[in-house]
Amino acid sequence: MKKIGLFTSGGDAPGMNAAIRAVVRMAVYKELEVFGIRYGYRGIINGDFIPLESRSVSNIIQRGGTILRTARSDEFTTREGREKAFTNLKKTGIEGLIGIGGDGTLKGLSVFMDEFPVKVIGVPGTIDNDLYGTDYTIGFDTAVNTALSTIDKIRDTAAAHERLFYIEVMGRDAGFIAVDVGIASGAEFIAIPEVETNIEELRKMLSNYRKDKSSAIIIVAEGDREGDAFEIAGKVKDAAGYDYRISVIGHVQRGGSPTAFDRLLASRLGAAAVEKLVNGKSGVMVGQINGDIAETPLSETWEKQKGIKPGLIELARILSL
Ligand code: F6P
């Protein structure tokens, strides 16, 4: 293999730039030519390739977003789109592809590899942490820390006004961000899609808290099955007499300078992805499990459920007594 292509796709995540840097520098070290593909799958279809060298990725390890930009492509979901994409790769001589993103990105790689003779490696980049085959995805730790610093600030005003706050965090259909920020912020209740949110039980808990807690925090994962923060607040109705407010943290969770943890994870996984391609591997996602680099067949990353660590929800409840 002489030439490889690299792209980011789907929602951006802090640490994607650190992963791009690692891929490029490891590729240079392994004497491969590396092309950055702009705008994800759309860029493969449009042939939007830029040659990258070691110095092309200087001064990006600390930056959020992705220098390659990102997009969601409808055209790549069609056979015609994928054919165009393969023709462009062939024209340029690209034999291996590294895609950094979430489950949509990994599914795209898997379909592409099944239809065309191209080697593919996935790198988990999403704030949601919802992929099997890695303890953490790139961007999750930064998103948790960003949300946490916001929640700490909300707690100040909640305490000052003796209010209850419903705070909604991202995570799509998963509650990983909610659980971690819920425990780390000392929230009174965490609503996540993985566990049924019992509104009656929540009402009872609030009535109890009202006896001796002047303020309280409820973390709502955006994908909770009872609804978003507004819907849950609406169902709880009078909130046991608390004056309440609702705060949706939103896209701030996707930006900002990556934490040391995310930079390190991205550096290790980006480099490992290149090594896998060089060793002839294809169709796997690189991840980190118990501190070691691991590889998982692409389809398992979305078919198998990672699941919230047992005991964490229980721990959150006990610690908010
Ligand atoms: O997958 C990352 C994520 O930020 C989710 O947490 C969220 O549900 C979604 O993307 C938001 O997507 P968009 O930026 O397209 O609104």
Short mmCIF file of C-alpha atoms and ligand atoms in Angstrom, two decimals:
data_model
loop_
_atom_site.label_atom_id
_atom_site.label_comp_id
_atom_site.label_asym_id
_atom_site.label_seq_id
_atom_site.Cartn_x
_atom_site.Cartn_y
_atom_site.Cartn_z
CA MET A 1 0.00 0.00 0.00
CA LYS A 2 1.42 3.36 -1.07
CA LYS A 3 -1.42 5.84 -0.75
CA ILE A 4 -4.10 6.25 1.88
CA GLY A 5 -7.03 8.62 2.36
CA LEU A 6 -8.32 10.09 5.59
CA PHE A 7 -11.63 11.78 6.40
CA THR A 8 -13.86 12.88 9.27
CA SER A 9 -17.60 12.40 9.03
CA GLY A 10 -20.82 12.93 10.98
CA GLY A 11 -20.87 15.14 14.08
CA ASP A 12 -17.48 16.63 14.89
CA ALA A 13 -15.83 15.78 18.21
CA PRO A 14 -12.96 17.44 20.08
CA GLY A 15 -9.81 15.42 19.41
CA MET A 16 -10.56 14.73 15.74
CA ASN A 17 -7.71 17.09 14.80
CA ALA A 18 -5.34 15.24 17.12
CA ALA A 19 -6.36 12.00 15.38
CA ILE A 20 -5.79 13.55 11.93
CA ARG A 21 -2.34 14.67 13.04
CA ALA A 22 -1.50 11.18 14.32
CA VAL A 23 -2.66 9.48 11.11
CA VAL A 24 -0.66 11.86 8.93
CA ARG A 25 2.55 11.67 10.95
CA MET A 26 2.41 7.87 11.32
CA ALA A 27 1.74 7.59 7.58
CA VAL A 28 4.77 9.78 6.84
CA TYR A 29 6.83 7.62 9.21
CA LYS A 30 5.67 4.50 7.35
CA GLU A 31 6.52 6.18 4.02
CA LEU A 32 2.94 6.33 2.79
CA GLU A 33 1.40 9.16 0.82
CA VAL A 34 -1.64 10.49 2.65
CA PHE A 35 -4.56 12.47 1.27
CA GLY A 36 -7.01 14.42 3.39
CA ILE A 37 -10.55 14.10 2.08
CA ARG A 38 -12.69 17.15 2.84
CA TYR A 39 -16.34 17.00 3.92
CA GLY A 40 -16.51 13.28 4.71
CA TYR A 41 -18.15 10.90 2.24
CA ARG A 42 -19.28 13.84 0.10
CA GLY A 43 -15.62 14.65 -0.45
CA ILE A 44 -14.85 11.14 -1.71
CA ILE A 45 -17.71 11.43 -4.21
CA ASN A 46 -16.52 14.89 -5.33
CA GLY A 47 -12.82 13.97 -5.38
CA ASP A 48 -12.07 16.70 -2.84
CA PHE A 49 -8.61 15.35 -1.93
CA ILE A 50 -5.67 17.33 -0.57
CA PRO A 51 -2.17 15.88 -0.13
CA LEU A 52 -1.09 16.15 3.51
CA GLU A 53 2.45 16.28 4.83
CA SER A 54 3.89 16.39 8.29
CA ARG A 55 3.73 20.19 8.41
CA SER A 56 0.13 20.28 7.15
CA VAL A 57 -0.93 19.14 10.61
CA SER A 58 1.20 21.46 12.72
CA ASN A 59 -0.51 23.40 15.52
CA ILE A 60 -3.80 21.48 15.40
CA ILE A 61 -3.49 18.99 18.28
CA GLN A 62 -5.13 21.49 20.67
CA ARG A 63 -7.93 22.60 18.35
CA GLY A 64 -11.56 21.49 18.43
CA GLY A 65 -13.57 20.87 15.25
CA THR A 66 -11.89 19.19 12.28
CA ILE A 67 -9.57 20.80 9.74
CA LEU A 68 -10.97 18.37 7.14
CA ARG A 69 -14.51 19.62 7.83
CA THR A 70 -17.37 17.17 8.12
CA ALA A 71 -20.74 16.48 6.52
CA ARG A 72 -23.51 13.93 6.32
CA SER A 73 -23.91 12.60 2.77
CA ASP A 74 -27.18 11.23 1.35
CA GLU A 75 -25.51 10.43 -1.96
CA PHE A 76 -23.10 7.96 -0.36
CA THR A 77 -26.08 5.90 0.82
CA THR A 78 -26.78 5.09 -2.86
CA ARG A 79 -24.86 2.54 -4.94
CA GLU A 80 -24.25 5.20 -7.66
CA GLY A 81 -22.70 7.53 -5.08
CA ARG A 82 -20.40 4.84 -3.77
CA GLU A 83 -19.37 3.92 -7.31
CA LYS A 84 -18.39 7.51 -8.01
CA ALA A 85 -16.45 7.53 -4.76
CA PHE A 86 -14.55 4.36 -5.67
CA THR A 87 -13.73 5.70 -9.16
CA ASN A 88 -12.15 8.80 -7.56
CA LEU A 89 -10.10 6.75 -5.13
CA LYS A 90 -8.86 4.53 -7.96
CA LYS A 91 -7.94 7.50 -10.13
CA THR A 92 -5.78 8.87 -7.31
CA GLY A 93 -4.38 5.44 -6.42
CA ILE A 94 -5.79 5.43 -2.88
CA GLU A 95 -5.98 1.83 -1.65
CA GLY A 96 -6.71 2.35 2.04
CA LEU A 97 -9.21 4.60 3.81
CA ILE A 98 -9.32 5.77 7.42
CA GLY A 99 -12.67 7.21 8.55
CA ILE A 100 -12.98 9.05 11.86
CA GLY A 101 -16.53 9.36 13.19
CA GLY A 102 -19.50 7.67 14.84
CA ASP A 103 -21.69 4.73 13.87
CA GLY A 104 -22.87 6.35 10.60
CA THR A 105 -19.25 6.70 9.50
CA LEU A 106 -18.43 3.10 10.44
CA LYS A 107 -21.52 1.77 8.65
CA GLY A 108 -20.49 3.67 5.52
CA LEU A 109 -17.01 2.11 5.62
CA SER A 110 -18.48 -1.34 6.04
CA VAL A 111 -20.83 -1.08 3.06
CA PHE A 112 -18.08 0.44 0.92
CA MET A 113 -15.61 -2.33 1.74
CA ASP A 114 -18.20 -5.03 0.95
CA GLU A 115 -18.81 -3.62 -2.53
CA PHE A 116 -15.39 -2.43 -3.66
CA PRO A 117 -11.77 -3.56 -3.30
CA VAL A 118 -10.67 -0.97 -0.77
CA LYS A 119 -9.19 -1.48 2.68
CA VAL A 120 -10.89 0.46 5.47
CA ILE A 121 -10.20 1.19 9.14
CA GLY A 122 -12.56 3.07 11.47
CA VAL A 123 -11.53 5.39 14.31
CA PRO A 124 -14.24 6.13 16.92
CA GLY A 125 -14.84 9.88 17.02
CA THR A 126 -18.06 11.03 18.66
CA ILE A 127 -18.96 12.78 21.89
CA ASP A 128 -21.71 10.18 22.48
CA ASN A 129 -19.38 7.29 23.46
CA ASP A 130 -21.97 4.88 22.04
CA LEU A 131 -19.71 2.44 20.18
CA TYR A 132 -18.94 -1.10 21.24
CA GLY A 133 -15.24 -1.98 21.00
CA THR A 134 -13.74 0.96 22.85
CA ASP A 135 -14.08 2.11 26.44
CA TYR A 136 -14.11 5.71 25.25
CA THR A 137 -14.66 7.46 21.94
CA ILE A 138 -12.62 10.50 20.96
CA GLY A 139 -14.40 13.66 22.17
CA PHE A 140 -16.43 12.12 24.98
CA ASP A 141 -14.12 13.19 27.80
CA THR A 142 -13.98 16.78 26.55
CA ALA A 143 -17.77 16.93 26.16
CA VAL A 144 -18.23 15.62 29.71
CA ASN A 145 -15.84 18.22 31.09
CA THR A 146 -17.47 21.03 29.11
CA ALA A 147 -20.95 20.04 30.29
CA LEU A 148 -19.67 19.67 33.83
CA SER A 149 -18.23 23.17 34.02
CA THR A 150 -21.57 24.53 32.77
CA ILE A 151 -23.54 22.49 35.32
CA ASP A 152 -21.28 23.72 38.14
CA LYS A 153 -22.17 27.28 37.15
CA ILE A 154 -25.87 26.49 36.99
CA ARG A 155 -25.60 24.95 40.46
CA ASP A 156 -24.40 28.31 41.81
CA THR A 157 -27.48 30.12 40.58
CA ALA A 158 -29.74 27.20 41.51
CA ALA A 159 -28.48 27.41 45.10
CA ALA A 160 -28.73 31.20 45.20
CA HIS A 161 -32.37 31.19 44.08
CA GLU A 162 -33.29 27.89 45.73
CA ARG A 163 -34.40 26.42 42.43
CA LEU A 164 -34.67 23.08 40.74
CA PHE A 165 -32.92 22.84 37.35
CA TYR A 166 -33.58 20.34 34.57
CA ILE A 167 -30.38 20.27 32.52
CA GLU A 168 -30.37 18.52 29.15
CA VAL A 169 -27.15 17.06 27.78
CA MET A 170 -26.37 15.49 24.40
CA GLY A 171 -25.75 11.82 23.65
CA ARG A 172 -28.28 11.00 20.92
CA ASP A 173 -29.81 7.63 21.98
CA ALA A 174 -27.28 6.97 24.73
CA GLY A 175 -26.88 8.18 28.31
CA PHE A 176 -23.09 8.02 28.71
CA ILE A 177 -22.59 11.78 28.94
CA ALA A 178 -25.57 12.15 31.29
CA VAL A 179 -24.38 9.47 33.71
CA ASP A 180 -20.82 10.78 33.94
CA VAL A 181 -21.80 14.44 34.38
CA GLY A 182 -24.63 13.44 36.71
CA ILE A 183 -22.28 11.68 39.11
CA ALA A 184 -19.48 14.21 38.73
CA SER A 185 -21.79 17.18 39.34
CA GLY A 186 -23.60 15.56 42.25
CA ALA A 187 -26.98 15.68 40.51
CA GLU A 188 -30.10 14.59 42.39
CA PHE A 189 -31.49 12.55 39.47
CA ILE A 190 -30.26 11.30 36.08
CA ALA A 191 -32.69 10.43 33.30
CA ILE A 192 -31.22 8.23 30.56
CA PRO A 193 -32.69 6.13 27.74
CA GLU A 194 -31.08 2.91 29.00
CA VAL A 195 -33.15 2.91 32.21
CA GLU A 196 -36.87 3.61 32.40
CA THR A 197 -37.52 7.06 33.85
CA ASN A 198 -40.41 6.69 36.27
CA ILE A 199 -42.12 10.07 36.56
CA GLU A 200 -44.05 9.04 39.67
CA GLU A 201 -40.86 7.98 41.40
CA LEU A 202 -39.18 11.23 40.34
CA ARG A 203 -42.07 13.21 41.86
CA LYS A 204 -41.70 11.30 45.13
CA MET A 205 -37.95 11.89 45.21
CA LEU A 206 -38.46 15.59 44.63
CA SER A 207 -40.99 15.77 47.48
CA ASN A 208 -38.42 14.15 49.74
CA TYR A 209 -35.63 16.47 48.63
CA ARG A 210 -37.93 19.45 49.16
CA LYS A 211 -37.95 18.74 52.90
CA ASP A 212 -34.27 19.57 53.36
CA LYS A 213 -32.65 20.42 49.99
CA SER A 214 -33.23 24.00 48.95
CA SER A 215 -32.11 23.37 45.36
CA ALA A 216 -31.66 20.36 43.09
CA ILE A 217 -30.26 19.32 39.72
CA ILE A 218 -31.84 16.81 37.34
CA ILE A 219 -29.73 15.72 34.37
CA VAL A 220 -31.75 14.65 31.32
CA ALA A 221 -30.11 12.77 28.45
CA GLU A 222 -31.60 14.17 25.23
CA GLY A 223 -32.65 10.68 24.14
CA ASP A 224 -34.57 9.77 27.30
CA ARG A 225 -37.69 7.74 26.47
CA GLU A 226 -39.93 10.03 28.59
CA GLY A 227 -38.87 12.96 26.44
CA ASP A 228 -36.48 15.91 26.52
CA ALA A 229 -35.96 18.21 29.50
CA PHE A 230 -39.04 20.31 28.65
CA GLU A 231 -41.25 17.25 28.28
CA ILE A 232 -40.04 15.66 31.51
CA ALA A 233 -40.48 18.93 33.41
CA GLY A 234 -43.99 19.14 31.94
CA LYS A 235 -44.82 15.62 33.11
CA VAL A 236 -43.50 16.23 36.63
CA LYS A 237 -45.76 19.33 36.70
CA ASP A 238 -45.52 21.23 40.00
CA ALA A 239 -42.00 19.88 40.80
CA ALA A 240 -42.90 19.39 44.48
CA GLY A 241 -43.18 23.11 44.94
CA TYR A 242 -39.70 23.96 43.66
CA ASP A 243 -39.40 27.02 41.47
CA TYR A 244 -37.78 25.46 38.41
CA ARG A 245 -35.90 26.35 35.24
CA ILE A 246 -34.79 24.31 32.23
CA SER A 247 -31.41 24.58 30.57
CA VAL A 248 -30.32 22.81 27.37
CA ILE A 249 -26.53 22.77 27.13
CA GLY A 250 -26.45 21.98 23.40
CA HIS A 251 -23.64 22.23 20.87
CA VAL A 252 -21.13 23.82 23.22
CA GLN A 253 -20.50 20.17 24.18
CA ARG A 254 -19.12 19.49 20.70
CA GLY A 255 -16.53 22.27 20.62
CA GLY A 256 -13.47 23.46 22.46
CA SER A 257 -9.93 22.36 23.00
CA PRO A 258 -9.72 18.59 23.64
CA THR A 259 -8.71 17.40 27.10
CA ALA A 260 -5.37 15.66 27.62
CA PHE A 261 -7.27 12.36 27.73
CA ASP A 262 -8.85 12.93 24.32
CA ARG A 263 -5.58 14.10 22.75
CA LEU A 264 -3.80 11.01 24.01
CA LEU A 265 -6.60 8.67 22.93
CA ALA A 266 -6.77 10.31 19.49
CA SER A 267 -2.99 10.12 19.07
CA ARG A 268 -2.90 6.43 19.94
CA LEU A 269 -5.91 5.46 17.82
CA GLY A 270 -4.89 7.54 14.79
CA ALA A 271 -1.43 5.96 14.79
CA ALA A 272 -2.86 2.47 15.35
CA ALA A 273 -5.23 2.88 12.38
CA VAL A 274 -2.29 3.45 10.03
CA GLU A 275 -0.40 0.51 11.47
CA LYS A 276 -3.42 -1.74 10.89
CA LEU A 277 -3.61 -0.70 7.23
CA VAL A 278 0.12 -1.26 6.77
CA ASN A 279 -0.28 -4.74 8.29
CA GLY A 280 -2.99 -5.56 5.75
CA LYS A 281 -5.95 -5.28 8.13
CA SER A 282 -9.34 -4.06 6.96
CA GLY A 283 -12.94 -3.86 8.18
CA VAL A 284 -12.16 -3.10 11.82
CA MET A 285 -12.44 -0.20 14.21
CA VAL A 286 -9.47 0.55 16.44
CA GLY A 287 -10.36 1.26 20.05
CA GLN A 288 -8.94 1.30 23.55
CA ILE A 289 -10.02 -1.33 26.04
CA ASN A 290 -8.58 -1.37 29.57
CA GLY A 291 -5.79 0.89 28.36
CA ASP A 292 -4.74 -1.32 25.45
CA ILE A 293 -5.32 -0.85 21.74
CA ALA A 294 -8.02 -3.23 20.51
CA GLU A 295 -9.65 -3.97 17.16
CA THR A 296 -13.31 -4.85 16.62
CA PRO A 297 -15.07 -5.87 13.39
CA LEU A 298 -16.96 -2.83 12.11
CA SER A 299 -20.42 -4.42 12.30
CA GLU A 300 -19.97 -5.34 15.98
CA THR A 301 -19.37 -1.70 16.90
CA TRP A 302 -23.03 -0.85 16.32
CA GLU A 303 -24.68 -4.30 16.62
CA LYS A 304 -23.33 -5.02 20.10
CA GLN A 305 -24.30 -2.75 22.98
CA LYS A 306 -21.58 -1.32 25.20
CA GLY A 307 -24.08 -0.51 27.94
CA ILE A 308 -23.78 1.83 30.90
CA LYS A 309 -21.50 0.32 33.58
CA PRO A 310 -23.71 -1.59 36.01
CA GLY A 311 -23.96 0.12 39.36
CA LEU A 312 -23.36 3.67 38.18
CA ILE A 313 -27.01 4.71 38.31
CA GLU A 314 -27.41 3.10 41.72
CA LEU A 315 -24.27 4.92 42.89
CA ALA A 316 -25.67 8.24 41.66
CA ARG A 317 -28.87 7.62 43.65
CA ILE A 318 -27.04 6.70 46.85
CA LEU A 319 -24.71 9.69 46.61
CA SER A 320 -27.58 12.12 46.17
CA LEU A 321 -29.43 11.03 49.31
O1 F6P B 1 -23.61 12.50 17.64
C1 F6P B 1 -23.17 13.70 18.19
C2 F6P B 1 -24.33 14.62 18.47
O2 F6P B 1 -23.82 15.82 19.04
C3 F6P B 1 -25.43 14.03 19.35
O3 F6P B 1 -25.09 14.04 20.71
C4 F6P B 1 -26.58 14.92 18.97
O4 F6P B 1 -27.81 14.24 19.17
C5 F6P B 1 -26.36 15.19 17.50
O5 F6P B 1 -24.98 14.95 17.26
C6 F6P B 1 -26.71 16.57 17.05
O6 F6P B 1 -26.54 16.62 15.68
P1 F6P B 1 -26.57 17.98 14.85
O7 F6P B 1 -25.25 18.68 15.08
O8 F6P B 1 -26.73 17.54 13.44
O9 F6P B 1 -27.69 18.80 15.38
#
